[in-house]
Short mmCIF file of C-alpha atoms and ligand atoms in Angstrom, two decimals:
data_model
loop_
_atom_site.label_atom_id
_atom_site.label_comp_id
_atom_site.label_asym_id
_atom_site.label_seq_id
_atom_site.Cartn_x
_atom_site.Cartn_y
_atom_site.Cartn_z
CA UNK V 1003 -56.81 252.43 96.70
CA UNK V 1004 -55.71 255.69 98.11
CA UNK V 1005 -53.49 253.90 100.62
CA UNK V 1006 -52.06 251.72 97.87
CA UNK V 1007 -51.32 254.73 95.77
CA UNK V 1008 -49.47 256.34 98.61
CA UNK V 1009 -47.54 253.15 99.27
CA UNK V 1010 -46.59 252.95 95.63
CA UNK V 1011 -45.36 256.50 95.66
CA UNK V 1012 -43.38 255.78 98.76
CA UNK V 1013 -41.85 252.79 97.04
CA UNK V 1014 -41.01 254.79 93.97
CA UNK V 1015 -39.57 257.51 96.11
CA UNK V 1016 -37.30 255.04 97.86
CA UNK V 1017 -36.29 253.59 94.51
CA UNK V 1018 -35.57 257.00 93.12
CA UNK V 1019 -33.53 257.96 96.12
CA UNK V 1020 -31.55 254.76 95.99
CA UNK V 1021 -30.84 255.26 92.32
CA UNK V 1022 -29.73 258.80 92.96
CA UNK V 1023 -27.53 257.70 95.80
CA UNK V 1024 -25.89 254.97 93.75
CA UNK V 1025 -25.42 257.32 90.83
CA UNK V 1026 -23.83 260.01 92.92
CA UNK V 1027 -21.51 257.53 94.59
CA UNK V 1028 -20.48 256.30 91.16
CA UNK V 1029 -20.03 259.87 89.95
CA UNK V 1030 -17.93 260.79 92.94
CA UNK V 1031 -15.80 257.70 92.68
CA UNK V 1032 -15.56 257.80 88.92
CA UNK V 1033 -12.67 260.16 88.83
CA UNK V 1034 -10.70 257.90 91.11
CA UNK V 1035 -11.72 254.79 89.21
CA UNK V 1036 -10.77 256.54 86.02
CA UNK V 1037 -7.43 257.72 87.30
CA UNK V 1038 -6.36 254.50 88.86
CA UNK V 1039 -7.85 251.73 86.81
CA UNK V 1040 -8.44 253.16 83.37
CA UNK V 1041 -5.15 254.95 83.17
CA UNK V 1042 -3.33 251.85 84.30
CA UNK V 1043 -5.07 249.71 81.71
CA UNK V 1044 -4.44 252.28 79.03
CA UNK V 1045 -0.85 252.73 79.96
CA UNK V 1046 -0.23 249.04 80.39
CA UNK V 1047 -1.33 248.37 76.83
CA UNK V 1048 0.53 251.42 75.68
CA UNK V 1049 3.76 250.20 77.18
CA UNK V 1050 4.12 247.66 74.42
CA UNK V 1051 4.50 250.55 72.04
CA UNK V 1052 6.64 252.64 74.33
CA UNK V 1053 9.14 249.93 75.05
CA UNK V 1054 9.53 249.10 71.41
CA UNK V 1055 9.40 252.43 69.69
CA UNK V 1056 11.98 255.09 69.64
CA UNK V 1057 9.84 258.17 69.85
CA UNK V 1058 10.53 258.75 73.52
CA UNK V 1059 14.21 258.65 72.78
CA UNK V 1060 13.75 260.91 69.75
CA UNK V 1061 11.63 263.49 71.50
CA UNK V 1062 14.07 263.86 74.39
CA UNK V 1063 17.30 263.89 72.42
CA UNK V 1064 18.92 267.32 72.48
CA UNK V 1065 22.26 268.68 71.31
CA UNK V 1066 25.25 267.77 73.46
CA UNK V 1067 26.03 271.39 74.34
CA UNK V 1068 22.57 271.66 75.85
CA UNK V 1069 22.67 268.31 77.60
CA UNK V 1070 25.90 269.28 79.29
CA UNK V 1071 24.14 271.58 81.70
CA UNK V 1072 22.74 268.53 83.51
CA UNK V 1073 26.17 267.22 84.36
CA UNK V 1074 28.81 269.92 84.44
CA UNK V 1075 28.49 270.78 88.11
CA UNK V 1076 31.59 271.31 90.14
CA UNK V 1077 32.51 268.64 92.71
CA UNK V 1078 32.49 270.03 96.25
CA UNK V 1079 33.63 266.71 97.73
CA UNK V 1080 35.25 264.01 95.67
CA UNK V 1081 37.42 260.90 95.91
CA UNK V 1082 38.81 260.25 92.46
CA UNK V 1083 41.10 257.47 93.75
CA UNK V 1084 38.43 255.53 95.61
CA UNK V 1085 38.55 252.56 93.21
CA UNK V 1086 42.05 252.89 91.82
CA UNK V 1087 43.92 249.61 91.47
CA UNK V 1088 41.22 247.49 93.06
CA UNK V 1089 39.02 244.77 91.66
CA UNK V 1090 35.68 246.30 92.55
CA UNK V 1091 32.70 243.98 92.44
CA UNK V 1092 30.14 246.63 93.26
CA UNK V 1093 30.12 250.39 93.35
CA UNK V 1094 27.19 251.33 95.54
CA UNK V 1095 25.83 254.87 95.58
CA UNK V 1096 23.56 255.79 98.43
CA UNK V 1097 21.46 258.85 97.62
CA UNK V 1098 21.78 260.93 100.74
CA UNK V 1099 20.97 264.46 101.81
CA UNK V 1100 23.54 266.69 103.52
CA UNK V 1101 21.73 266.73 106.87
CA UNK V 1102 21.19 262.96 107.11
CA UNK V 1103 24.41 262.08 108.90
CA UNK V 1104 22.62 259.65 111.24
CA UNK V 1105 21.49 257.53 108.33
CA UNK V 1106 24.94 257.55 106.78
CA UNK V 1107 26.50 256.46 110.05
CA UNK V 1108 23.98 253.68 110.43
CA UNK V 1109 24.82 252.40 106.96
CA UNK V 1110 28.57 252.72 107.56
CA UNK V 1111 28.40 250.56 110.64
CA UNK V 1112 26.01 247.95 109.26
CA UNK V 1113 25.51 246.76 105.70
CA UNK V 1114 27.74 249.42 104.15
CA UNK V 1115 30.87 248.65 106.17
CA UNK V 1116 33.49 248.12 103.45
CA UNK V 1117 36.02 246.65 105.87
CA UNK V 1118 33.53 244.10 107.12
CA UNK V 1119 32.53 243.16 103.58
CA UNK V 1120 36.15 242.74 102.55
CA UNK V 1121 36.98 240.64 105.60
CA UNK V 1122 33.98 238.36 105.76
CA UNK V 1123 32.89 238.15 102.14
CA UNK V 1124 36.28 238.53 100.50
CA UNK V 1125 35.20 241.04 97.86
CA UNK V 1126 35.63 244.75 97.34
CA UNK V 1127 32.48 246.80 97.53
CA UNK V 1128 32.73 250.58 97.49
CA UNK V 1129 29.96 252.38 99.29
CA UNK V 1130 29.79 256.11 98.62
CA UNK V 1131 27.17 258.71 99.37
CA UNK V 1132 25.84 260.90 96.58
CA UNK V 1133 24.96 264.41 97.69
CA UNK V 1134 24.01 267.77 96.34
CA UNK V 1135 24.72 271.06 98.05
CA UNK V 1136 22.66 271.93 101.07
CA UNK V 1137 20.28 274.83 100.85
CA UNK V 1138 21.98 276.88 103.51
CA UNK V 1139 25.53 276.41 102.31
CA UNK V 1140 24.64 277.66 98.84
CA UNK V 1141 24.62 281.22 100.11
CA UNK V 1142 27.90 281.11 101.95
CA UNK V 1143 30.31 279.33 99.65
CA UNK V 1144 31.45 276.28 101.60
CA UNK V 1145 34.72 275.97 99.77
CA UNK V 1146 35.89 279.31 101.09
CA UNK V 1147 38.41 278.86 103.85
CA UNK V 1148 36.42 280.93 106.31
CA UNK V 1149 33.34 278.76 106.58
CA UNK V 1150 33.98 276.03 109.08
CA UNK V 1151 30.41 275.92 110.31
CA UNK V 1152 27.07 275.14 108.80
CA UNK V 1153 26.04 271.90 107.24
CA UNK V 1154 28.81 272.03 104.65
CA UNK V 1155 31.39 272.40 107.39
CA UNK V 1156 30.02 269.32 109.11
CA UNK V 1157 30.10 267.43 105.83
CA UNK V 1158 33.73 268.31 105.30
CA UNK V 1159 34.61 267.01 108.78
CA UNK V 1160 32.54 263.88 108.22
CA UNK V 1161 34.28 263.31 104.91
CA UNK V 1162 37.72 263.67 106.50
CA UNK V 1163 36.77 260.83 108.82
CA UNK V 1164 35.24 258.44 106.31
CA UNK V 1165 36.31 259.68 102.86
CA UNK V 1166 33.12 258.48 101.21
CA UNK V 1167 31.13 261.56 100.21
CA UNK V 1168 30.68 262.51 96.56
CA UNK V 1169 29.05 265.91 96.31
CA UNK V 1170 28.26 268.20 93.42
CA UNK V 1171 27.28 271.82 93.43
CA UNK V 1172 23.58 271.52 92.63
CA UNK V 1173 20.89 272.08 95.19
CA UNK V 1174 20.09 268.84 97.00
CA UNK V 1175 16.33 268.57 96.50
CA UNK V 1176 13.70 266.11 95.42
CA UNK V 1177 13.36 267.88 92.10
CA UNK V 1178 17.08 267.54 91.43
CA UNK V 1179 17.29 263.77 91.92
CA UNK V 1180 17.89 263.24 88.22
CA UNK V 1181 20.99 265.42 88.45
CA UNK V 1182 22.16 263.15 91.26
CA UNK V 1183 21.53 260.11 89.11
CA UNK V 1184 23.56 261.56 86.26
CA UNK V 1185 26.36 262.41 88.67
CA UNK V 1186 26.57 258.75 89.70
CA UNK V 1187 27.01 257.47 86.16
CA UNK V 1188 29.46 260.20 85.29
CA UNK V 1189 31.52 259.58 88.40
CA UNK V 1190 31.67 255.87 87.69
CA UNK V 1191 32.69 256.54 84.10
CA UNK V 1192 35.56 258.78 85.23
CA UNK V 1193 36.77 257.05 88.37
CA UNK V 1194 35.44 253.51 88.67
CA UNK V 1195 34.68 252.29 85.18
CA UNK V 1196 36.12 248.85 85.95
CA UNK V 1197 33.57 248.08 88.70
CA UNK V 1198 31.55 245.07 87.62
CA UNK V 1199 28.24 246.42 88.95
CA UNK V 1200 26.74 249.71 89.94
CA UNK V 1201 23.98 249.99 92.48
CA UNK V 1202 22.01 253.05 93.42
CA UNK V 1203 19.94 253.09 96.60
CA UNK V 1204 17.97 255.30 98.95
CA UNK V 1205 19.44 256.02 102.37
CA UNK V 1206 16.55 254.37 104.19
CA UNK V 1207 17.12 251.04 102.55
CA UNK V 1208 18.47 247.87 104.06
CA UNK V 1209 20.74 245.83 101.82
CA UNK V 1210 21.45 242.25 102.75
CA UNK V 1211 25.04 242.52 101.64
CA UNK V 1212 26.05 238.84 101.96
CA UNK V 1213 23.07 237.74 99.87
CA UNK V 1214 23.59 240.48 97.32
CA UNK V 1215 27.31 239.79 96.99
CA UNK V 1216 26.86 236.09 96.40
CA UNK V 1217 24.11 236.77 93.88
CA UNK V 1218 26.25 239.27 91.98
CA UNK V 1219 29.25 236.95 92.05
CA UNK V 1220 27.09 234.34 90.41
CA UNK V 1221 25.82 236.77 87.75
CA UNK V 1222 29.34 237.96 87.12
CA UNK V 1223 30.77 234.46 86.78
CA UNK V 1224 28.18 233.70 84.12
CA UNK V 1225 29.35 236.73 82.17
CA UNK V 1226 25.89 238.23 81.92
CA UNK V 1227 25.66 241.62 80.21
CA UNK V 1228 22.78 244.05 79.69
CA UNK V 1229 21.91 243.33 83.30
CA UNK V 1230 19.50 245.55 85.20
CA UNK V 1231 17.66 244.19 88.21
CA UNK V 1232 15.26 245.49 90.84
CA UNK V 1233 11.56 245.87 91.52
CA UNK V 1234 10.10 246.61 88.09
CA UNK V 1235 7.34 249.13 87.40
CA UNK V 1236 5.66 248.18 84.15
CA UNK V 1237 3.73 250.67 82.08
CA UNK V 1238 3.29 253.23 84.84
CA UNK V 1239 1.31 256.27 83.74
CA UNK V 1240 2.72 259.74 84.39
CA UNK V 1241 0.96 261.54 87.26
CA UNK V 1242 -0.97 264.46 85.82
CA UNK V 1243 -2.36 265.84 89.06
CA UNK V 1244 -0.63 269.07 89.96
CA UNK V 1245 -0.79 268.34 93.68
CA UNK V 1246 1.44 265.30 93.51
CA UNK V 1247 5.17 265.52 93.96
CA UNK V 1248 5.43 263.15 91.02
CA UNK V 1249 3.49 265.54 88.79
CA UNK V 1250 4.88 265.65 85.28
CA UNK V 1251 3.39 268.13 82.79
CA UNK V 1252 2.63 267.13 79.22
CA UNK V 1253 5.36 269.39 77.90
CA UNK V 1254 7.90 267.41 79.86
CA UNK V 1255 6.64 263.96 78.92
CA UNK V 1256 3.76 263.61 76.53
CA UNK V 1257 3.24 259.85 76.34
CA UNK V 1258 0.70 257.78 78.23
CA UNK V 1259 3.18 255.49 79.91
CA UNK V 1260 6.75 255.48 81.06
CA UNK V 1261 9.13 252.87 79.75
CA UNK V 1262 9.62 250.05 82.26
CA UNK V 1263 11.89 251.02 85.11
CA UNK V 1264 12.97 249.78 88.51
CA UNK V 1265 11.94 251.42 91.76
CA UNK V 1266 14.54 253.96 92.81
CA UNK V 1267 14.75 252.47 96.30
CA UNK V 1268 17.51 250.18 95.07
CA UNK V 1269 18.57 248.56 91.81
CA UNK V 1270 21.71 247.13 90.22
CA UNK V 1271 23.10 247.41 86.71
CA UNK V 1272 26.13 245.71 85.19
CA UNK V 1273 29.18 247.75 84.21
CA UNK V 1274 28.40 247.60 80.49
CA UNK V 1275 24.93 249.04 81.09
CA UNK V 1276 26.36 251.77 83.32
CA UNK V 1277 28.75 252.76 80.55
CA UNK V 1278 26.00 252.94 77.94
CA UNK V 1279 23.78 254.92 80.30
CA UNK V 1280 26.63 257.36 80.80
CA UNK V 1281 26.87 257.91 77.06
CA UNK V 1282 23.16 258.37 76.57
CA UNK V 1283 22.96 260.98 79.35
CA UNK V 1284 25.20 263.13 77.16
CA UNK V 1285 22.39 263.59 74.64
CA UNK V 1286 19.15 263.47 76.63
CA UNK V 1287 17.02 266.23 78.09
CA UNK V 1288 17.14 265.41 81.80
CA UNK V 1289 14.47 267.86 82.91
CA UNK V 1290 12.26 265.00 84.05
CA UNK V 1291 12.99 265.06 87.75
CA UNK V 1292 11.87 261.56 88.74
CA UNK V 1293 15.20 259.82 88.73
CA UNK V 1294 14.08 256.21 88.41
CA UNK V 1295 11.77 257.10 85.52
CA UNK V 1296 14.60 258.94 83.85
CA UNK V 1297 16.74 255.84 84.28
CA UNK V 1298 14.01 253.93 82.43
CA UNK V 1299 14.11 256.44 79.61
CA UNK V 1300 17.88 256.14 79.35
CA UNK V 1301 17.73 252.37 79.34
CA UNK V 1302 14.98 252.43 76.73
CA UNK V 1303 17.22 254.54 74.53
CA UNK V 1304 20.02 251.97 74.70
CA UNK V 1305 17.68 249.00 74.34
CA UNK V 1306 18.04 247.57 77.85
CA UNK V 1307 15.02 246.46 79.84
CA UNK V 1308 14.82 245.76 83.56
CA UNK V 1309 14.35 242.36 85.11
CA UNK V 1310 12.38 241.66 88.23
CA UNK V 1311 13.93 240.11 91.32
CA UNK V 1312 11.29 239.19 93.88
CA UNK V 1313 13.54 239.95 96.83
CA UNK V 1314 14.29 243.51 95.77
CA UNK V 1315 11.63 245.60 97.44
CA UNK V 1316 10.21 248.77 95.98
CA UNK V 1317 8.48 250.84 98.59
CA UNK V 1318 7.96 247.73 100.65
CA UNK V 1319 9.41 246.61 103.92
CA UNK V 1320 10.36 242.99 104.44
CA UNK V 1321 8.69 241.04 107.26
CA UNK V 1322 11.05 240.33 110.13
CA UNK V 1323 11.75 236.64 109.98
CA UNK V 1324 14.84 234.51 109.53
CA UNK V 1325 13.29 232.70 106.58
CA UNK V 1326 13.05 236.08 104.86
CA UNK V 1327 16.58 237.09 105.89
CA UNK V 1328 17.85 234.00 104.18
CA UNK V 1329 16.69 235.31 100.79
CA UNK V 1330 16.26 239.07 100.98
CA UNK V 1331 18.26 241.50 98.86
CA UNK V 1332 16.81 244.88 99.77
CA UNK V 1333 14.08 246.19 102.00
CA UNK V 1334 12.84 249.75 102.13
CA UNK V 1335 11.95 252.11 104.96
CA UNK V 1336 14.53 251.24 107.62
CA UNK V 1337 16.02 253.90 109.81
CA UNK V 1338 16.00 253.17 113.54
CA UNK V 1339 15.81 249.41 113.17
CA UNK V 1340 18.76 249.09 110.82
CA UNK V 1341 21.24 247.99 113.51
CA UNK V 1342 18.96 245.30 114.91
CA UNK V 1343 17.98 244.10 111.47
CA UNK V 1344 21.59 243.86 110.38
CA UNK V 1345 22.45 241.78 113.44
CA UNK V 1346 19.46 239.52 113.02
CA UNK V 1347 19.76 239.14 109.26
CA UNK V 1348 23.43 238.17 109.28
CA UNK V 1349 23.28 235.89 112.30
CA UNK V 1350 24.79 232.45 111.56
CA UNK V 1351 21.60 230.82 112.81
CA UNK V 1352 19.69 232.15 109.78
CA UNK V 1353 21.53 229.75 107.49
CA UNK V 1354 21.34 226.87 109.98
CA UNK V 1355 17.64 227.15 110.56
CA UNK V 1356 16.59 227.58 106.98
CA UNK V 1357 18.77 224.89 105.42
CA UNK V 1358 18.07 221.21 105.02
CA UNK V 1359 14.83 219.47 104.17
CA UNK V 1360 12.99 220.42 107.34
CA UNK V 1361 14.34 223.97 107.31
CA UNK V 1362 13.32 224.39 103.69
CA UNK V 1363 9.82 223.12 104.36
CA UNK V 1364 9.46 225.23 107.45
CA UNK V 1365 10.60 228.34 105.61
CA UNK V 1366 8.29 227.71 102.69
CA UNK V 1367 5.31 227.60 105.03
CA UNK V 1368 6.46 230.67 106.91
CA UNK V 1369 6.97 232.60 103.68
CA UNK V 1370 3.54 231.65 102.39
CA UNK V 1371 1.95 232.84 105.60
CA UNK V 1372 3.95 236.08 105.58
CA UNK V 1373 3.80 237.02 101.91
CA UNK V 1374 0.56 235.59 100.56
CA UNK V 1375 -1.95 237.57 102.57
CA UNK V 1376 -4.68 239.27 100.56
CA UNK V 1377 -4.56 243.06 100.59
CA UNK V 1378 -1.00 242.97 101.78
CA UNK V 1379 1.04 244.37 98.94
CA UNK V 1380 3.64 246.39 100.68
CA UNK V 1381 6.31 243.72 100.77
CA UNK V 1382 7.73 240.97 98.55
CA UNK V 1383 5.24 239.36 96.16
CA UNK V 1384 3.54 236.09 97.08
CA UNK V 1385 5.34 234.23 94.32
CA UNK V 1386 8.57 234.78 96.24
CA UNK V 1387 7.37 232.08 98.63
CA UNK V 1388 7.37 229.50 95.84
CA UNK V 1389 10.75 230.06 94.24
C1 NAG K 294 9.07 244.50 70.41
O1 NAG K 294 9.24 244.13 69.07
C2 NAG K 294 9.89 242.90 68.86
C3 NAG K 294 10.05 242.66 67.39
O2 NAG K 294 10.13 243.86 66.70
C4 NAG K 294 9.07 241.78 69.51
O3 NAG K 294 9.76 240.56 69.39
C5 NAG K 294 8.88 242.09 70.99
O4 NAG K 294 8.04 241.14 71.58
C6 NAG K 294 8.26 243.48 71.17
N1 NAG K 294 8.23 243.77 72.59
C7 NAG K 294 7.18 244.31 73.16
C8 NAG K 294 7.28 244.60 74.61
O5 NAG K 294 6.18 244.56 72.54
C1 NAG K 295 33.45 247.91 110.24
O1 NAG K 295 33.85 246.58 110.45
C2 NAG K 295 35.14 246.48 111.01
C3 NAG K 295 35.54 245.01 110.97
O2 NAG K 295 34.47 244.16 111.22
C4 NAG K 295 35.08 247.04 112.42
O3 NAG K 295 36.33 246.94 113.04
C5 NAG K 295 34.66 248.51 112.31
O4 NAG K 295 34.49 249.04 113.60
C6 NAG K 295 33.36 248.64 111.56
N1 NAG K 295 33.12 250.04 111.28
C7 NAG K 295 32.07 250.68 111.77
C8 NAG K 295 31.92 252.13 111.38
O5 NAG K 295 31.25 250.17 112.48
C1 NAG K 296 18.52 272.20 91.13
O1 NAG K 296 19.83 272.67 91.28
C2 NAG K 296 20.12 273.88 90.61
C3 NAG K 296 21.59 274.19 90.77
O2 NAG K 296 21.91 274.32 92.11
C4 NAG K 296 19.23 274.99 91.20
O3 NAG K 296 19.47 276.19 90.50
C5 NAG K 296 17.79 274.60 91.04
O4 NAG K 296 16.96 275.53 91.68
C6 NAG K 296 17.54 273.22 91.64
N1 NAG K 296 16.21 272.83 91.30
C7 NAG K 296 15.33 272.44 92.20
C8 NAG K 296 13.96 272.14 91.67
O5 NAG K 296 15.59 272.30 93.38
C1 NAG K 297 13.91 269.99 78.01
O1 NAG K 297 12.64 269.77 78.56
C2 NAG K 297 12.09 270.90 79.24
C3 NAG K 297 10.83 270.47 79.92
O2 NAG K 297 10.05 269.72 79.10
C4 NAG K 297 11.90 272.02 78.26
O3 NAG K 297 11.35 273.15 78.91
C5 NAG K 297 13.22 272.37 77.63
O4 NAG K 297 13.06 273.36 76.64
C6 NAG K 297 13.90 271.15 77.02
N1 NAG K 297 15.23 271.48 76.65
C7 NAG K 297 15.66 271.43 75.39
C8 NAG K 297 17.05 271.83 75.14
O5 NAG K 297 14.94 271.06 74.48
C1 NAG K 298 18.07 257.08 70.40
O1 NAG K 298 18.35 258.29 69.70
C2 NAG K 298 19.70 258.42 69.30
C3 NAG K 298 19.85 259.78 68.66
O2 NAG K 298 18.75 260.12 67.89
C4 NAG K 298 20.08 257.29 68.36
O3 NAG K 298 21.43 257.38 68.02
C5 NAG K 298 19.80 255.96 69.05
O4 NAG K 298 20.06 254.88 68.17
C6 NAG K 298 18.38 255.89 69.53
N1 NAG K 298 18.17 254.65 70.27
C7 NAG K 298 17.22 253.77 69.96
C8 NAG K 298 17.11 252.56 70.82
O5 NAG K 298 16.50 253.93 69.02
#
């Protein structure tokens, strides 16, 4: 009896401890569960309201005199005649930072080589780099004749060589990306309004230019308007944790979800959309520093919503395989490998190997094995293998 009693107590003790353990694990994890799952569910349902209602637009509309401060920066480097007299299919802005000359050079000699594009694809694509002012050059005015050194001096020399830098006099920083976005639409409006498409991209992106060009030619020939394509984020909740670089306070954006938007890594809009976005930036409060979210807000205000293209990557990096090269549009996170990838992705064998009945079948199987792995989200979605 006594022994039994002790055993019982031991049992109860174990039970109690287990319960406590489980409870504390749940308590500890709850915050994370709440942040990630609940807020996504909430915001995903909420997005139906956001995308349809005009209160976001209303709450961020400000007088034009006040909106002007987001765009009236002086140009430090500019090429107003870049597009003049040419039939431009695509105006492509690469968001770059003053010190990232290596990345710009890599892009110039691979997918962003305008001469190559013109010669082999027979279309005009303008690739320009969008920059703010570098931190160091802000103190010593770079436009003064005396300053030949520093980062700004290097930029001026670089620009003499390639004539493809567009730079405004705001500090080039993560928190000023929205100013850079606005600059792109304003520059297009003033100097390249006849371009059929505008693309904006990060400088660590790989663009499969031949695939993109033929896709855009097709879209253009079908006369499609209100076109905005990329990797779509639907109903994303604003980050309310102060430690995140994406932190947005309630005063800046008070709703539970952002309007749908495309990942800033790379997306394309048609000329008509670009023009409307330009106009709406004249009346919106652009304090929200996350540029792709701000783009979503602008598009929401003009009634345009983004479309998903499975071969535009967001944060993701494409698997290296010729069956992927045959379809890819953009892939994110390429710096050192950009030369090799460009060579491999544009090799004539890519088309040979992946065409025909056997090639098609082979590539389908390869794509399923590459893209449809569980817990493997950081690339194109599985459904891309079946299209
Ligand atoms: C928005 O409202 C329209 C009709 O007012 C409806 O057809 C559409 O499905 C709604 N869209 C969303 C995302 O709720
Ligand atoms: C761009 O391509 C042209 C023609 O293919 C080539 O002559 C030129 O060297 C390339 N430019 C760069 C920066 O690699
Ligand atoms: C953005 O640029 C402006 C103008 O140069 C500067 O005053 C401001 O500090 C910058 N903001 C951030 C967050 O870097
Ligand atoms: C724009 O938004 C910021 C941040 O929410 C706010 O501080 C500022 O007062 C707003 N500007 C105007 C003109 O309403
Ligand atoms: C956004 O607000 C502006 C100014 O209040 C208004 O002219 C425009 O029609 C609004 N857009 C939508 C989609 O409601």
